[in-house]
Short mmCIF file of C-alpha atoms in Angstrom, two decimals:
data_model
loop_
_atom_site.label_atom_id
_atom_site.label_comp_id
_atom_site.label_asym_id
_atom_site.label_seq_id
_atom_site.Cartn_x
_atom_site.Cartn_y
_atom_site.Cartn_z
CA ASP A 1206 0.65 -10.38 18.29
CA ALA A 1207 2.64 -11.29 15.22
CA GLY A 1208 2.31 -8.93 12.30
CA VAL A 1209 2.44 -9.79 8.62
CA THR A 1210 5.52 -11.82 7.81
CA GLN A 1211 7.21 -12.25 4.45
CA SER A 1212 10.03 -14.44 3.19
CA PRO A 1213 12.65 -14.15 1.98
CA THR A 1214 13.72 -10.61 2.88
CA HIS A 1215 16.14 -10.32 -0.03
CA LEU A 1216 16.54 -12.27 -3.23
CA ILE A 1217 18.83 -12.06 -6.22
CA LYS A 1218 17.81 -13.80 -9.44
CA THR A 1219 18.90 -13.73 -13.06
CA ARG A 1220 16.74 -12.92 -16.06
CA GLY A 1221 14.49 -15.75 -17.16
CA GLN A 1222 14.38 -17.41 -13.76
CA HIS A 1223 11.31 -17.96 -11.63
CA VAL A 1224 10.70 -16.69 -8.09
CA THR A 1225 8.24 -17.53 -5.29
CA LEU A 1226 7.57 -15.06 -2.51
CA ARG A 1227 5.66 -15.97 0.64
CA CYS A 1228 3.41 -14.11 3.03
CA SER A 1229 1.66 -14.95 6.30
CA PRO A 1230 -1.14 -12.59 7.30
CA ILE A 1231 -2.07 -11.35 10.73
CA SER A 1232 -4.06 -13.98 12.61
CA GLY A 1233 -7.76 -13.58 11.83
CA HIS A 1234 -7.21 -11.68 8.60
CA LYS A 1235 -8.68 -13.39 5.56
CA SER A 1236 -7.66 -10.96 2.84
CA VAL A 1237 -4.15 -10.77 1.42
CA SER A 1238 -2.97 -8.33 -1.23
CA TRP A 1239 0.31 -8.12 -3.11
CA TYR A 1240 2.03 -4.95 -4.29
CA GLN A 1241 5.12 -4.03 -6.27
CA GLN A 1242 6.99 -0.89 -5.30
CA VAL A 1243 9.82 0.63 -7.31
CA LEU A 1244 11.91 3.52 -6.07
CA GLY A 1245 10.13 6.85 -6.14
CA GLN A 1246 6.66 5.42 -6.66
CA GLY A 1247 3.84 4.23 -4.49
CA PRO A 1248 3.01 0.52 -4.23
CA GLN A 1249 1.30 -0.82 -7.34
CA PHE A 1250 -1.53 -3.32 -6.79
CA ILE A 1251 -0.89 -6.80 -8.19
CA PHE A 1252 -3.47 -9.15 -6.63
CA GLN A 1253 -6.03 -9.39 -3.88
CA TYR A 1254 -7.15 -12.72 -2.42
CA TYR A 1255 -10.00 -13.35 -0.03
CA GLU A 1256 -11.01 -16.78 1.26
CA LYS A 1257 -8.56 -18.44 -1.15
CA GLU A 1258 -10.06 -16.85 -4.25
CA GLU A 1259 -8.61 -14.11 -6.44
CA ARG A 1260 -10.83 -11.09 -5.96
CA GLY A 1261 -8.84 -8.38 -7.69
CA ARG A 1262 -6.03 -8.09 -10.18
CA GLY A 1263 -3.92 -5.13 -11.19
CA ASN A 1264 -2.37 -4.36 -14.54
CA PHE A 1265 0.42 -6.94 -14.48
CA PRO A 1266 1.32 -9.56 -17.12
CA ASP A 1267 0.37 -13.22 -16.85
CA ARG A 1268 3.91 -13.96 -15.69
CA PHE A 1269 2.62 -12.91 -12.29
CA SER A 1270 0.41 -15.36 -10.44
CA ALA A 1271 -0.57 -15.96 -6.85
CA ARG A 1272 -2.56 -18.21 -4.61
CA GLN A 1273 -3.91 -18.27 -1.09
CA PHE A 1274 -3.88 -21.36 1.10
CA PRO A 1275 -6.49 -22.65 3.57
CA ASN A 1276 -4.53 -21.05 6.43
CA TYR A 1277 -4.78 -17.71 4.53
CA SER A 1278 -1.06 -17.52 3.82
CA SER A 1279 -0.19 -16.63 0.25
CA GLU A 1280 2.44 -17.04 -2.43
CA LEU A 1281 3.31 -14.73 -5.29
CA ASN A 1282 5.01 -16.34 -8.28
CA VAL A 1283 6.79 -14.52 -11.06
CA ASN A 1284 7.98 -16.42 -14.13
CA ALA A 1285 10.50 -15.45 -16.79
CA LEU A 1286 11.97 -12.64 -14.71
CA LEU A 1287 12.89 -9.39 -16.41
CA LEU A 1288 15.26 -6.70 -15.20
CA GLY A 1289 12.21 -4.47 -14.70
CA ASP A 1290 10.82 -6.85 -12.10
CA SER A 1291 13.45 -5.64 -9.65
CA ALA A 1292 11.45 -4.02 -6.87
CA LEU A 1293 10.21 -4.28 -3.31
CA TYR A 1294 7.31 -6.74 -3.17
CA LEU A 1295 4.91 -6.02 -0.35
CA CYS A 1296 2.21 -8.19 1.12
CA ALA A 1297 -0.65 -6.68 3.11
CA SER A 1298 -3.39 -8.32 5.10
CA SER A 1299 -6.77 -7.04 6.19
CA PHE A 1300 -9.79 -8.47 7.92
CA LYS A 1301 -11.95 -7.86 4.89
CA THR A 1302 -11.77 -6.04 1.58
CA SER A 1303 -11.80 -2.23 1.92
CA TYR A 1304 -10.69 -2.41 5.55
CA GLU A 1305 -7.34 -0.98 6.61
CA GLN A 1306 -4.37 -3.04 5.50
CA TYR A 1307 -1.24 -3.95 7.41
CA PHE A 1308 1.97 -4.50 5.52
CA GLY A 1309 4.78 -6.96 5.93
CA PRO A 1310 8.41 -5.84 5.71
CA GLY A 1311 8.58 -6.80 2.04
CA THR A 1312 10.87 -8.88 -0.14
CA ARG A 1313 13.50 -6.95 -2.04
CA LEU A 1314 14.00 -8.68 -5.39
CA THR A 1315 16.96 -7.88 -7.61
CA VAL A 1316 17.05 -9.30 -11.12
CA THR A 1317 20.43 -9.24 -12.84
CA ARG B 1192 -3.90 10.84 -15.63
CA LYS B 1193 -3.18 8.74 -12.54
CA GLU B 1194 -6.09 7.38 -10.50
CA VAL B 1195 -4.65 8.88 -7.32
CA GLU B 1196 -2.51 12.00 -7.40
CA GLN B 1197 -0.61 13.65 -4.59
CA ASP B 1198 1.32 16.86 -4.15
CA PRO B 1199 4.77 15.97 -5.51
CA GLY B 1200 6.72 17.63 -2.70
CA PRO B 1201 9.20 17.55 -1.22
CA PHE B 1202 8.04 19.58 1.73
CA ASN B 1203 10.83 20.95 3.91
CA VAL B 1204 9.50 22.56 7.09
CA PRO B 1205 10.93 23.66 10.44
CA GLU B 1206 10.00 21.93 13.66
CA GLY B 1207 6.70 23.19 15.00
CA ALA B 1208 5.30 24.09 11.58
CA THR B 1209 1.90 23.06 10.29
CA VAL B 1210 1.91 21.27 6.96
CA ALA B 1211 -0.92 20.02 4.76
CA PHE B 1212 -0.95 17.40 2.06
CA ASN B 1213 -3.63 16.92 -0.56
CA CYS B 1214 -4.60 13.93 -2.63
CA THR B 1215 -7.14 13.69 -5.46
CA TYR B 1216 -8.75 10.56 -6.84
CA SER B 1217 -10.58 9.95 -10.10
CA ASN B 1218 -12.91 7.02 -9.34
CA SER B 1219 -16.11 8.38 -7.82
CA ALA B 1220 -17.07 4.84 -6.78
CA SER B 1221 -14.16 4.64 -4.33
CA GLN B 1222 -15.35 3.75 -0.88
CA SER B 1223 -12.61 3.88 1.71
CA PHE B 1224 -9.59 6.08 2.15
CA PHE B 1225 -6.41 5.99 4.21
CA TRP B 1226 -3.14 7.75 4.89
CA TYR B 1227 0.03 5.71 5.36
CA ARG B 1228 3.54 6.81 6.22
CA GLN B 1229 6.58 5.12 4.80
CA ASP B 1230 10.09 5.52 6.12
CA CYS B 1231 13.04 5.01 3.80
CA ARG B 1232 13.32 1.38 2.66
CA LYS B 1233 10.61 0.27 5.07
CA GLU B 1234 7.06 -0.93 4.58
CA PRO B 1235 4.10 1.50 4.65
CA LYS B 1236 2.47 1.86 8.06
CA LEU B 1237 -1.14 2.85 8.57
CA LEU B 1238 -1.40 6.39 9.86
CA MET B 1239 -5.15 6.86 9.85
CA SER B 1240 -8.40 6.14 8.08
CA VAL B 1241 -10.25 9.04 6.48
CA TYR B 1242 -13.94 9.62 7.00
CA SER B 1243 -16.37 12.06 5.45
CA SER B 1244 -16.92 13.66 8.83
CA GLY B 1245 -13.18 14.20 9.23
CA ASN B 1246 -11.10 12.61 11.94
CA GLU B 1247 -8.30 13.64 14.22
CA ASP B 1248 -5.58 11.69 15.98
CA GLY B 1249 -3.41 13.91 18.13
CA ARG B 1250 -1.52 16.28 15.84
CA PHE B 1251 -2.94 14.67 12.70
CA THR B 1252 -6.23 15.57 11.03
CA ALA B 1253 -7.62 13.88 7.93
CA GLN B 1254 -10.54 15.03 5.83
CA LEU B 1255 -12.45 13.66 2.87
CA ASN B 1256 -14.41 15.67 0.34
CA ARG B 1257 -16.38 13.24 -1.79
CA ALA B 1258 -17.93 15.92 -3.98
CA SER B 1259 -14.53 17.23 -5.04
CA GLN B 1260 -12.85 13.83 -4.75
CA TYR B 1261 -9.96 14.84 -2.58
CA ILE B 1262 -8.43 13.84 0.72
CA SER B 1263 -6.25 15.94 2.94
CA LEU B 1264 -3.85 15.37 5.82
CA LEU B 1265 -2.89 18.14 8.22
CA ILE B 1266 0.06 17.79 10.58
CA ARG B 1267 0.33 20.35 13.35
CA ASP B 1268 3.41 21.10 15.47
CA SER B 1269 5.70 19.04 13.21
CA LYS B 1270 8.35 16.88 14.89
CA LEU B 1271 11.64 15.65 13.49
CA SER B 1272 10.17 12.14 13.69
CA ASP B 1273 7.42 13.11 11.24
CA SER B 1274 9.99 13.10 8.42
CA ALA B 1275 8.79 10.38 6.05
CA THR B 1276 6.87 9.83 2.83
CA TYR B 1277 3.09 10.08 3.20
CA LEU B 1278 0.99 7.89 0.95
CA CYS B 1279 -2.65 8.42 0.11
CA VAL B 1280 -4.66 5.21 -0.49
CA VAL B 1281 -8.03 4.84 -2.15
CA ASN B 1282 -9.98 1.56 -2.02
CA THR B 1283 -12.50 0.59 -4.66
CA VAL B 1284 -14.75 -2.37 -3.98
CA TYR B 1285 -16.27 -4.07 -7.03
CA ASN B 1286 -18.52 -6.50 -5.22
CA THR B 1287 -18.55 -8.42 -1.99
CA ASN B 1288 -14.96 -8.94 -0.91
CA ALA B 1289 -13.47 -7.98 -4.26
CA GLY B 1290 -11.62 -4.79 -4.90
CA LYS B 1291 -8.33 -3.02 -5.18
CA SER B 1292 -6.28 -0.42 -3.38
CA THR B 1293 -4.67 2.38 -5.34
CA PHE B 1294 -1.75 4.28 -3.83
CA GLY B 1295 -0.52 7.71 -4.69
CA ASP B 1296 3.19 8.12 -5.31
CA GLY B 1297 3.61 9.81 -1.97
CA THR B 1298 4.71 13.18 -0.68
CA THR B 1299 8.03 13.46 1.09
CA LEU B 1300 8.20 15.52 4.25
CA THR B 1301 11.43 16.61 5.89
CA VAL B 1302 11.17 18.39 9.22
CA LYS B 1303 14.30 20.34 10.11
CA PRO B 1304 15.51 21.55 13.51
#
C-alpha cells in the first residue's frame, strides 16, 4: 500500500515569494495534519484538516494557510516567505483525529 | 514551560544496555499518546501507542501515568539500529474530529558497539 506522499521533496525560494506544498494521505485516511520541523526541535503543529474542514490550528501567522480536497489530499500555502520559514515541512495522515499518524517524507524548504 | 518535555539527552549506551526515556505533558485533557522514532533527516515513524495499562512490543515497553502526566519508553537489549531520536507525542482532542498533536523535542540515543 502506498504511504503518505509529499511533493516536492526539496524547494529553494527567495524571501517574499509564495510556496505551495502538496500531500496525499494513505488511502482511507480522512485526516491530514501539517507540521514544521527545524533542526534540533520536534515537529511543530501547523494545521489539522478532517473531511475538508480545518479542525485545528497551531501558533503560526496568517501567512500560512491550507486546504483539503474532496479526495482528502491537501495543500499547504505559505505567503511572503521569511528566512525563518526554512524548515522541513511534514504531512501526516490518520484515519481519524487522535489516532496514530503516519508521516510523509517531508518537503525541505530553503528560503534565501 | 513547553507543553511536552522530554529528557534532553543525548543518551550514549553500549549494545545490550537497557535505556529509559521520560516525557511529561502539561495538558491534563490530553487523550492519546505515542512514541515515534526519527532517523537523521528522515520523517518520524510510529514506534508505538501508549496506553494506561502499559504496552510492550518486543524489546520496547511504553507506560502512561495520567495522574503524574508522564509517559515513559523502555528499550531493553539495545541494538546499534536503535540509534535515533525518540519523540514523545501527546494528542489533545477539542471536540469531534478536532484537535492537535504536540511533539516533544526528542531524545537522541546512540548505541555503541
